[in-house]
GROMACS .gro file of C-alpha atoms in nm:
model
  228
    1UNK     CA    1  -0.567  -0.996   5.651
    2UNK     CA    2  -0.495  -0.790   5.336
    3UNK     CA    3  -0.222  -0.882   5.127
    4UNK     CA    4  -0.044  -0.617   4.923
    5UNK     CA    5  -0.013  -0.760   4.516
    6UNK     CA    6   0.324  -0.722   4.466
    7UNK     CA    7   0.272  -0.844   4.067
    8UNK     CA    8   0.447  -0.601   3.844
    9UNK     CA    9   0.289  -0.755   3.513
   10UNK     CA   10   0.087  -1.004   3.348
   11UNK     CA   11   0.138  -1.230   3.052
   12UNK     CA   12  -0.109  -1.408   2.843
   13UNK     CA   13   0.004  -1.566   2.550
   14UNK     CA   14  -0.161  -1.678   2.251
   15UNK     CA   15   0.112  -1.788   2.021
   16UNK     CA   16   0.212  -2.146   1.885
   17UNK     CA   17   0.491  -2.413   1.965
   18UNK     CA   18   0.684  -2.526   1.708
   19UNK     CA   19   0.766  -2.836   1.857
   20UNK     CA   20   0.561  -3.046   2.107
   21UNK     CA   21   0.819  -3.061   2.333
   22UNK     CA   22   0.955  -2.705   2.340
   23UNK     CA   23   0.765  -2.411   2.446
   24UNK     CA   24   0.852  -2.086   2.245
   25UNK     CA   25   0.849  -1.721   2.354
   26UNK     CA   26   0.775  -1.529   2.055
   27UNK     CA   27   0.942  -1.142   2.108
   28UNK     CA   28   0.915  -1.026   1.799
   29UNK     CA   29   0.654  -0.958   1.542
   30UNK     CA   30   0.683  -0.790   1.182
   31UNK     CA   31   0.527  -0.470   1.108
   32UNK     CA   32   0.262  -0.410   0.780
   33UNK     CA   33   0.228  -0.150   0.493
   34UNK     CA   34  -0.050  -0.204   0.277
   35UNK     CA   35  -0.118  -0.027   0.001
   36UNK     CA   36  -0.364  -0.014  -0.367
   37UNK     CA   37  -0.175   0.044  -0.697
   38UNK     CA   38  -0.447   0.235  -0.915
   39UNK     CA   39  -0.398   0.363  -1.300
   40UNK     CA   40  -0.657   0.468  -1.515
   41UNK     CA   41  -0.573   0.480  -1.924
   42UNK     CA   42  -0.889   0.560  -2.075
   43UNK     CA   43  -1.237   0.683  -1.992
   44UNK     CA   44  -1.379   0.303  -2.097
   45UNK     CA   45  -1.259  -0.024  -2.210
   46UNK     CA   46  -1.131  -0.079  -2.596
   47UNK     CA   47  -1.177  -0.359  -2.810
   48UNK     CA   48  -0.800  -0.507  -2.884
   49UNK     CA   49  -0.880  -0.595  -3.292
   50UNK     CA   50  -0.957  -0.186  -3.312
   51UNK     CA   51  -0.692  -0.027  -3.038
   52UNK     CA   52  -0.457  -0.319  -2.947
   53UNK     CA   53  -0.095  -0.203  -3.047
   54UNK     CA   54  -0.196   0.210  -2.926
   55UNK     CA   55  -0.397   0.165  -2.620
   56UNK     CA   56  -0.201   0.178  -2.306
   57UNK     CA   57  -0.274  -0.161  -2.057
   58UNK     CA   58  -0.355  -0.056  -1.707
   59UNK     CA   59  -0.303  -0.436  -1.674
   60UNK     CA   60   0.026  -0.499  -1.815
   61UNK     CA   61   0.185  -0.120  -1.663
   62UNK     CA   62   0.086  -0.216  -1.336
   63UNK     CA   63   0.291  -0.576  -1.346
   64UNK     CA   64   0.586  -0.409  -1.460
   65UNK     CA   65   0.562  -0.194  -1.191
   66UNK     CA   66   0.552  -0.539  -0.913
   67UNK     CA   67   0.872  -0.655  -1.170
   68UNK     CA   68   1.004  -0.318  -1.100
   69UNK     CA   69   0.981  -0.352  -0.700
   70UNK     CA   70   1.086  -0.690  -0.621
   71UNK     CA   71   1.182  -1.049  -0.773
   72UNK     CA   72   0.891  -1.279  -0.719
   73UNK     CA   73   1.117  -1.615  -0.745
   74UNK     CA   74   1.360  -1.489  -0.496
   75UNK     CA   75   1.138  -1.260  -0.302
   76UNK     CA   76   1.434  -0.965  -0.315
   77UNK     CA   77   1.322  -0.597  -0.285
   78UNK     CA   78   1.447  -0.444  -0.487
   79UNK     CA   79   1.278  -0.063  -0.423
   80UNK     CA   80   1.657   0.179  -0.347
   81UNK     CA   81   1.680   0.244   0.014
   82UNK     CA   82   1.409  -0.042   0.119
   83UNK     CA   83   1.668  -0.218   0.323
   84UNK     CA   84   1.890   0.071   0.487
   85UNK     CA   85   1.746   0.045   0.801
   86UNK     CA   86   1.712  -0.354   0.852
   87UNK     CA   87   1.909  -0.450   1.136
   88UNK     CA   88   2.117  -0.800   1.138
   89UNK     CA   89   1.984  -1.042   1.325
   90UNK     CA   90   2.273  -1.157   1.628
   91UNK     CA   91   2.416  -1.527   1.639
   92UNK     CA   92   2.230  -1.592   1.965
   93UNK     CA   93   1.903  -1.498   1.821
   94UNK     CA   94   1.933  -1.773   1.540
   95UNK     CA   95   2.048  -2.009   1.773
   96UNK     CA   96   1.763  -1.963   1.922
   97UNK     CA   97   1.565  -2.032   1.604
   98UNK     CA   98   1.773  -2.313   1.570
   99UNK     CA   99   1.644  -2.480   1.903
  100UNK     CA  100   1.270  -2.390   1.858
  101UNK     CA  101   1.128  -2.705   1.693
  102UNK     CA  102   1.092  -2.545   1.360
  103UNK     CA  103   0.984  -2.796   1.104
  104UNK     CA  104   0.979  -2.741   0.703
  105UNK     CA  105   0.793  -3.007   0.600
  106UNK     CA  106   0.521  -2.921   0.891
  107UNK     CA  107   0.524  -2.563   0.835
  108UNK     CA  108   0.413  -2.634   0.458
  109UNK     CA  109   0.127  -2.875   0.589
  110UNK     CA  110   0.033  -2.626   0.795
  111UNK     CA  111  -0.036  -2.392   0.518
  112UNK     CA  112  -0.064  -2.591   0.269
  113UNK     CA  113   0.240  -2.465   0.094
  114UNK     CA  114   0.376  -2.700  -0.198
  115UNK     CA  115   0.688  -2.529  -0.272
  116UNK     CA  116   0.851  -2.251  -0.091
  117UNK     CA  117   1.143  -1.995  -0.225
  118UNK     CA  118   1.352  -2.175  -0.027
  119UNK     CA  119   1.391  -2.525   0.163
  120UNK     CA  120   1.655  -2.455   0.399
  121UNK     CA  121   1.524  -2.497   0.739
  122UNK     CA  122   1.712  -2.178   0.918
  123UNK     CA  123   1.687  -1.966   0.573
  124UNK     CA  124   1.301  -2.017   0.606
  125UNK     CA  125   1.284  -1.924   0.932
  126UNK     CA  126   1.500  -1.605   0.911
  127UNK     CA  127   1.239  -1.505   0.598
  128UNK     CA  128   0.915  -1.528   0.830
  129UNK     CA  129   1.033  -1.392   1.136
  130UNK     CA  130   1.341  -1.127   1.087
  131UNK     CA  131   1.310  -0.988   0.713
  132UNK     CA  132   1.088  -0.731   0.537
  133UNK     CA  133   0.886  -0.883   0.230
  134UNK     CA  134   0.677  -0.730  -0.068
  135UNK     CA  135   0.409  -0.932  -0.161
  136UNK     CA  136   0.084  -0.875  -0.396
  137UNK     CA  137  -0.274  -1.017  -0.279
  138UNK     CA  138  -0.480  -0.951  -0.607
  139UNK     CA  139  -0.490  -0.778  -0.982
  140UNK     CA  140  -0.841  -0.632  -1.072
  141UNK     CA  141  -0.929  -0.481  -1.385
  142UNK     CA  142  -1.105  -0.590  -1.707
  143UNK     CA  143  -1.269  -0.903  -1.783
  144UNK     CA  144  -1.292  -1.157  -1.517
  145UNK     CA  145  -1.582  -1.372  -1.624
  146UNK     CA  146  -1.554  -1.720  -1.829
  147UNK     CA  147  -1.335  -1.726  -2.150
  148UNK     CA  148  -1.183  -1.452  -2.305
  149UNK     CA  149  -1.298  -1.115  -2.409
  150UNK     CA  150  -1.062  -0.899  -2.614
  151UNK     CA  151  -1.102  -0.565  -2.422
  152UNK     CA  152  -0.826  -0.369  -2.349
  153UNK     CA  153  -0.918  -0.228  -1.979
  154UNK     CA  154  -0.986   0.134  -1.890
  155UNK     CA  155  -0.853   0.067  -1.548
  156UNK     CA  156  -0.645  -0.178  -1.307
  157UNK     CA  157  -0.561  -0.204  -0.977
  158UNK     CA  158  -0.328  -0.371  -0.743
  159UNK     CA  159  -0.373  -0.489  -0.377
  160UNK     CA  160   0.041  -0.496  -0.222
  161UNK     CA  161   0.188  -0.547   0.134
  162UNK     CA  162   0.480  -0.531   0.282
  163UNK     CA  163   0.567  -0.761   0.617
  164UNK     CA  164   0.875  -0.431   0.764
  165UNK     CA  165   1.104  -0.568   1.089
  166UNK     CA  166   1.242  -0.329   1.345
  167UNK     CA  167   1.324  -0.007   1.259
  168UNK     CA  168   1.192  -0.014   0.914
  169UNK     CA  169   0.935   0.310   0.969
  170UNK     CA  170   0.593   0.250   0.765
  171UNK     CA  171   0.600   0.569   0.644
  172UNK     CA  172   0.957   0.641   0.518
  173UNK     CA  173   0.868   0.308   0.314
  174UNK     CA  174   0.576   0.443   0.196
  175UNK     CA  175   0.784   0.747   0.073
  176UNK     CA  176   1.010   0.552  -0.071
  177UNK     CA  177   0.744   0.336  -0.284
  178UNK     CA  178   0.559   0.657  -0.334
  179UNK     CA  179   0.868   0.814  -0.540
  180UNK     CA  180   0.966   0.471  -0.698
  181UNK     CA  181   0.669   0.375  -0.887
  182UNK     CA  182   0.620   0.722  -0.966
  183UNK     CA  183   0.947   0.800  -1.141
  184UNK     CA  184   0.842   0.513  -1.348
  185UNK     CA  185   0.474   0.511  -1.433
  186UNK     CA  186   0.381   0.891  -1.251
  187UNK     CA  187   0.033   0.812  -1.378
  188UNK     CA  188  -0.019   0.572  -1.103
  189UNK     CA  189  -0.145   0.648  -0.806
  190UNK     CA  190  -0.013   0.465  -0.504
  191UNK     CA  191  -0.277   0.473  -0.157
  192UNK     CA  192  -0.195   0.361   0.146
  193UNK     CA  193  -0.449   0.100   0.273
  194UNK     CA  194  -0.320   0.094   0.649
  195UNK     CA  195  -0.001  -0.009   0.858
  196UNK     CA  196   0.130  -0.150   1.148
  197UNK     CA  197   0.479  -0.061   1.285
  198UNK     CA  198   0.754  -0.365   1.373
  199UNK     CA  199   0.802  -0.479   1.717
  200UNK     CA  200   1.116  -0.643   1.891
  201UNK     CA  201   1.128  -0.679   2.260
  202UNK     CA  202   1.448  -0.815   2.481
  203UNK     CA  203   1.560  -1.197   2.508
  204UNK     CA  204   1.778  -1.026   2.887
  205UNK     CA  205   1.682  -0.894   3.135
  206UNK     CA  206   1.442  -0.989   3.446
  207UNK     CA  207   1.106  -0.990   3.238
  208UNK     CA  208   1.266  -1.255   3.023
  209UNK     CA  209   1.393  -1.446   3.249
  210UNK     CA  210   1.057  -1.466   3.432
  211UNK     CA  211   0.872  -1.589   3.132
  212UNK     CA  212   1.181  -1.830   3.115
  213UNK     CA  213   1.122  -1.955   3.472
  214UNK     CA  214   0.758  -1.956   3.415
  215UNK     CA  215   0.741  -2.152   3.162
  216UNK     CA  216   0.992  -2.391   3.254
  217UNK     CA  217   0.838  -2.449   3.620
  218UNK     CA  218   0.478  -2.505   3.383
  219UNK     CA  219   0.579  -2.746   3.104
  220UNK     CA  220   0.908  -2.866   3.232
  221UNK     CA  221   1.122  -2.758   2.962
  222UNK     CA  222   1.314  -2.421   2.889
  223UNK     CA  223   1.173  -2.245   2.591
  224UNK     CA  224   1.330  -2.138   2.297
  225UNK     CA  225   1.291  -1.759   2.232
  226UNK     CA  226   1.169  -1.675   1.851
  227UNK     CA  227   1.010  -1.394   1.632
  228UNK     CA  228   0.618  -1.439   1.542
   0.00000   0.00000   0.00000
């Protein structure tokens, strides 16, 4: 006799625990704006004993620009209006960070990290699950082969990202990147390379409680609910 399916939805998750004995429900998961730095200063490279003093440093411009948008030891953005739409996180959110397993000393294994910005166990995991970051991935320009070659570079270029949480729109940030670099260096061109908006689903409410109750009749414990 046919059956009607009465299923409203399906589930598959692929995430991680953070703690052998305590399932986590991610419900969260930080957005991505990717972009290439490019500035050009000359039609070829210079030799630094003839030009060095004059000729402009694609190189060096293009780290004072990174300076200029963030502070690499505390990881602070510092581009105006980057943060205005970050929303706090709420105390029963980082409680339920706090019961998820999370382990420092693991986490750096993990990734083989050997020192972080910060060791605190619920400061790190606020920084990789509810706020935005700007982070650079690679400098090219000039000489890259063995030893040292005095050339001043024609050219350089910098690969950025930046990790955005819930309602932090891609493209407002790119704006506002867009007009920050360029009211300091305007001779650098700044191309988006791709992004992915933020995501932040709901901790209530009958879908979460039936991943709850799944996973609680499957593993025996209650899981703790956390950001990927």
């Amino acid at each position: 006799m046919h059956r009607e399916n009465r299923t409203d939805s399906v589930l598959v998750s692929d995430t991680i625990w953070l703690g052998k004995s305590r399932p986590a429900v991610p419900y969260g998961l930080r957005g991505l704006l990717a972009a290439r730095l490019v500035l050009q200063t000359a039609s070829k490279d210079a030799h630094s004993g003839l030009t060095g003093g004059v000729a402009c440093n694609p190189i060096a411009e293009l780290c004072q620009i990174i300076d200029a948008c963030y502070d690499a030891k505390s990881g602070r953005v510092k581009i105006p209006g980057f943060y205005d739409d970050v929303l706090p996180v709420s105390q029963k959110e980082i409680k339920g960070f706090s019961s998820s397993g999370f382990n420092v000393s693991r986490f750096m294994k993990a990734h083989g990290l050997q020192r972080l910005k910060t060791t605190n166990r619920l400061e790190v995991m606020r920084r990789i699950w509810t706020e935005p970051t700007f982070e650079v991935h690679g400098i090219s320009g000039g000489y890259q082969g063995p030893g040292v070659k005095t050339a001043i570079p024609s050219w350089a270029e910098a690969k950025i990202s930046m990790r955005l949480v819930p309602q932090q729109d891609p493209r407002r940030i790119l704006a506002l990147l867009q007009r920050f670099v360029l009211k300091i260096n305007p001779d650098i061109q700044v191309i988006p390379a791709g992004f992915l908006k933020p995501y932040v689903g709901q901790v209530r409410g009958p879908y979460a409680q039936a991943a709850r109750r799944a996973v609680r009749f499957g593993f025996g414990w209650k899981p703790a609910f956390v950001r990927e």
